[in-house]
Tab-separated table of C-alpha atoms in Angstrom:
chain	number	residue	atom	x	y	z
A	276	MET	CA	84.601	62.274	78.765
A	277	GLN	CA	83.326	58.720	78.550
A	278	LYS	CA	85.535	57.621	81.424
A	279	GLU	CA	84.099	60.394	83.606
A	280	GLY	CA	80.514	59.643	82.497
A	281	LEU	CA	80.134	63.062	80.860
A	282	GLN	CA	78.031	63.691	77.799
A	283	LYS	CA	78.114	66.597	75.392
A	284	THR	CA	74.796	68.347	74.850
A	285	PRO	CA	73.819	67.667	71.229
A	286	GLY	CA	73.232	70.676	69.006
A	287	CYS	CA	69.581	71.325	68.243
A	288	SER	CA	68.109	74.006	66.012
A	289	LEU	CA	64.435	74.889	65.812
A	290	VAL	CA	62.487	76.620	63.085
A	291	GLU	CA	58.761	77.369	63.234
A	292	LEU	CA	56.675	77.210	60.065
A	293	ARG	CA	52.910	77.455	59.878
A	294	ASN	CA	52.551	77.105	63.670
A	295	GLU	CA	54.598	73.912	63.730
A	296	VAL	CA	58.071	73.681	65.286
A	297	HIS	CA	60.615	71.610	63.385
A	298	ALA	CA	63.659	70.394	65.331
A	299	PHE	CA	66.950	69.456	63.715
A	300	HIS	CA	69.956	67.772	65.294
A	301	SER	CA	73.366	67.545	63.652
A	302	GLY	CA	73.403	64.775	61.077
A	303	THR	CA	69.723	63.944	61.558
A	304	THR	CA	67.913	62.157	58.762
A	305	ASP	CA	64.618	61.489	60.513
A	306	HIS	CA	62.777	64.606	59.293
A	307	PRO	CA	60.183	63.792	56.586
A	308	GLU	CA	61.931	66.198	54.190
A	309	SER	CA	65.511	65.057	54.930
A	310	LYS	CA	66.340	63.930	51.392
A	311	ARG	CA	65.088	67.216	49.960
A	312	ILE	CA	66.930	69.245	52.625
A	313	TYR	CA	70.269	67.487	52.065
A	314	ALA	CA	69.933	67.744	48.264
A	315	TYR	CA	69.223	71.468	48.572
A	316	LEU	CA	72.140	71.913	50.995
A	317	GLU	CA	74.529	70.385	48.441
A	318	THR	CA	73.479	72.974	45.871
A	319	LEU	CA	73.541	75.760	48.439
A	320	ILE	CA	77.075	74.831	49.560
A	321	GLU	CA	78.251	74.913	45.930
A	322	ASP	CA	76.690	78.373	45.527
A	323	ILE	CA	78.299	79.812	48.657
A	324	LYS	CA	81.684	78.309	47.730
A	325	ALA	CA	81.394	80.057	44.351
A	326	ALA	CA	80.767	83.298	46.278
A	327	GLY	CA	83.966	82.821	48.318
A	328	TYR	CA	83.039	80.614	51.285
A	329	ILE	CA	85.882	78.393	52.480
A	330	PRO	CA	84.977	75.691	55.055
A	331	GLU	CA	86.816	75.972	58.380
A	332	THR	CA	87.619	72.327	59.075
A	333	HIS	CA	90.535	72.847	61.496
A	334	SER	CA	88.406	72.095	64.554
A	335	ILE	CA	87.527	68.582	63.358
A	336	HIS	CA	90.140	65.881	63.886
A	337	ASP	CA	90.749	62.205	63.098
A	338	VAL	CA	88.645	62.080	59.922
A	339	GLU	CA	89.446	62.597	56.245
A	340	ASP	CA	89.046	66.075	54.725
A	341	HIS	CA	85.951	65.264	52.659
A	342	VAL	CA	84.297	63.801	55.789
A	343	LYS	CA	85.105	66.992	57.724
A	344	GLU	CA	83.087	69.031	55.227
A	345	GLN	CA	80.207	66.541	55.356
A	346	LEU	CA	80.124	66.854	59.147
A	347	LEU	CA	80.042	70.643	58.953
A	348	ASN	CA	77.354	70.604	56.270
A	349	SER	CA	75.060	68.543	58.477
A	350	HIS	CA	75.145	70.888	61.496
A	351	SER	CA	71.686	71.484	62.899
A	352	GLU	CA	71.436	75.181	62.012
A	353	ARG	CA	72.282	74.488	58.376
A	354	LEU	CA	69.558	71.853	58.204
A	355	ALA	CA	67.068	74.263	59.801
A	356	ILE	CA	68.077	77.107	57.474
A	357	ALA	CA	67.773	74.895	54.389
A	358	PHE	CA	64.354	73.690	55.550
A	359	GLY	CA	63.260	77.287	56.127
A	360	LEU	CA	64.495	78.410	52.722
A	361	LEU	CA	62.756	75.523	50.986
A	362	ASN	CA	59.436	76.098	52.723
A	363	THR	CA	59.009	79.874	52.703
A	364	SER	CA	58.472	82.459	50.004
A	365	PRO	CA	61.344	84.533	48.661
A	366	GLY	CA	61.865	87.593	50.842
A	367	THR	CA	60.671	85.875	54.020
A	368	THR	CA	63.047	86.156	56.977
A	369	ILE	CA	64.149	82.798	58.403
A	370	HIS	CA	64.163	82.594	62.240
A	371	ILE	CA	66.236	79.865	63.911
A	372	ARG	CA	66.707	79.081	67.620
A	373	LYS	CA	69.764	77.084	68.659
A	374	ASN	CA	70.489	75.545	72.066
A	375	LEU	CA	74.278	76.007	71.769
A	376	ARG	CA	76.604	78.674	70.471
A	377	VAL	CA	76.872	78.823	66.683
A	378	CYS	CA	80.236	77.462	65.529
A	379	GLY	CA	82.546	79.730	63.571
A	380	ASP	CA	82.112	77.832	60.331
A	381	CYS	CA	78.313	77.901	60.511
A	382	HIS	CA	78.431	81.617	61.307
A	383	ASN	CA	80.574	82.203	58.229
A	384	ALA	CA	78.440	79.905	56.046
A	385	THR	CA	75.232	81.662	57.152
A	386	LYS	CA	76.679	85.014	56.108
A	387	TYR	CA	77.277	83.590	52.641
A	388	ILE	CA	73.851	81.930	52.558
A	389	SER	CA	72.222	85.303	53.268
A	390	LEU	CA	74.311	86.797	50.465
A	391	VAL	CA	73.563	84.232	47.744
A	392	THR	CA	69.881	83.761	48.603
A	393	GLY	CA	69.080	87.417	49.286
A	394	ARG	CA	67.369	86.339	52.504
A	395	GLU	CA	67.589	87.672	56.026
A	396	ILE	CA	68.348	84.977	58.572
A	397	VAL	CA	68.010	85.511	62.319
A	398	VAL	CA	69.697	82.955	64.566
A	399	ARG	CA	69.235	83.084	68.317
A	400	ASP	CA	71.966	81.029	69.938
A	401	MET	CA	72.700	80.675	73.651
A	402	HIS	CA	74.626	83.961	73.700
A	403	ARG	CA	72.904	86.419	71.351
A	404	PHE	CA	70.877	87.147	68.269
A	405	HIS	CA	72.680	87.056	64.934
A	406	HIS	CA	70.945	88.950	62.154
A	407	PHE	CA	72.450	87.946	58.813
A	408	LYS	CA	71.713	90.152	55.830
A	409	ASP	CA	73.557	90.589	52.520
A	410	GLY	CA	76.550	88.593	53.756
A	411	VAL	CA	77.014	90.511	57.012
A	412	CYS	CA	76.119	89.645	60.611
A	413	SER	CA	74.860	92.143	63.160
A	414	CYS	CA	77.421	90.903	65.704
A	415	GLY	CA	80.256	92.219	63.548
A	416	ASP	CA	81.812	88.725	63.697
A	417	TYR	CA	82.416	89.133	67.409
A	418	TRP	CA	80.429	86.686	69.434
């Protein structure tokens, strides 16, 4: 890709809270609440693993296994979801917009997040709406 001068569009997820749009890119640490978001994500990942979530790291190459999980855990939609969960009341539906298609691992993780938090999460990616509730997605895992 570099030789041809091509660039991959970076993943970006948006969440709106109190009339303010918050943008997250994969691995970003420039949001004012980044430390809080990443700390919460660590706990959340432990909770969803306890519920049966298994990270799908097969699509990431040339890095060690623990780094693969760190890369997945810093995907933009996970950061946006964590921010939304931290900054809304229990029972509030989280709405996320994503500029790319949701990866399979994030789709699976979001199902588990909806299960362990009891929250509904709506993600609009470039192909469709995904409505996650009680560990199930409206797309029937076909997207």
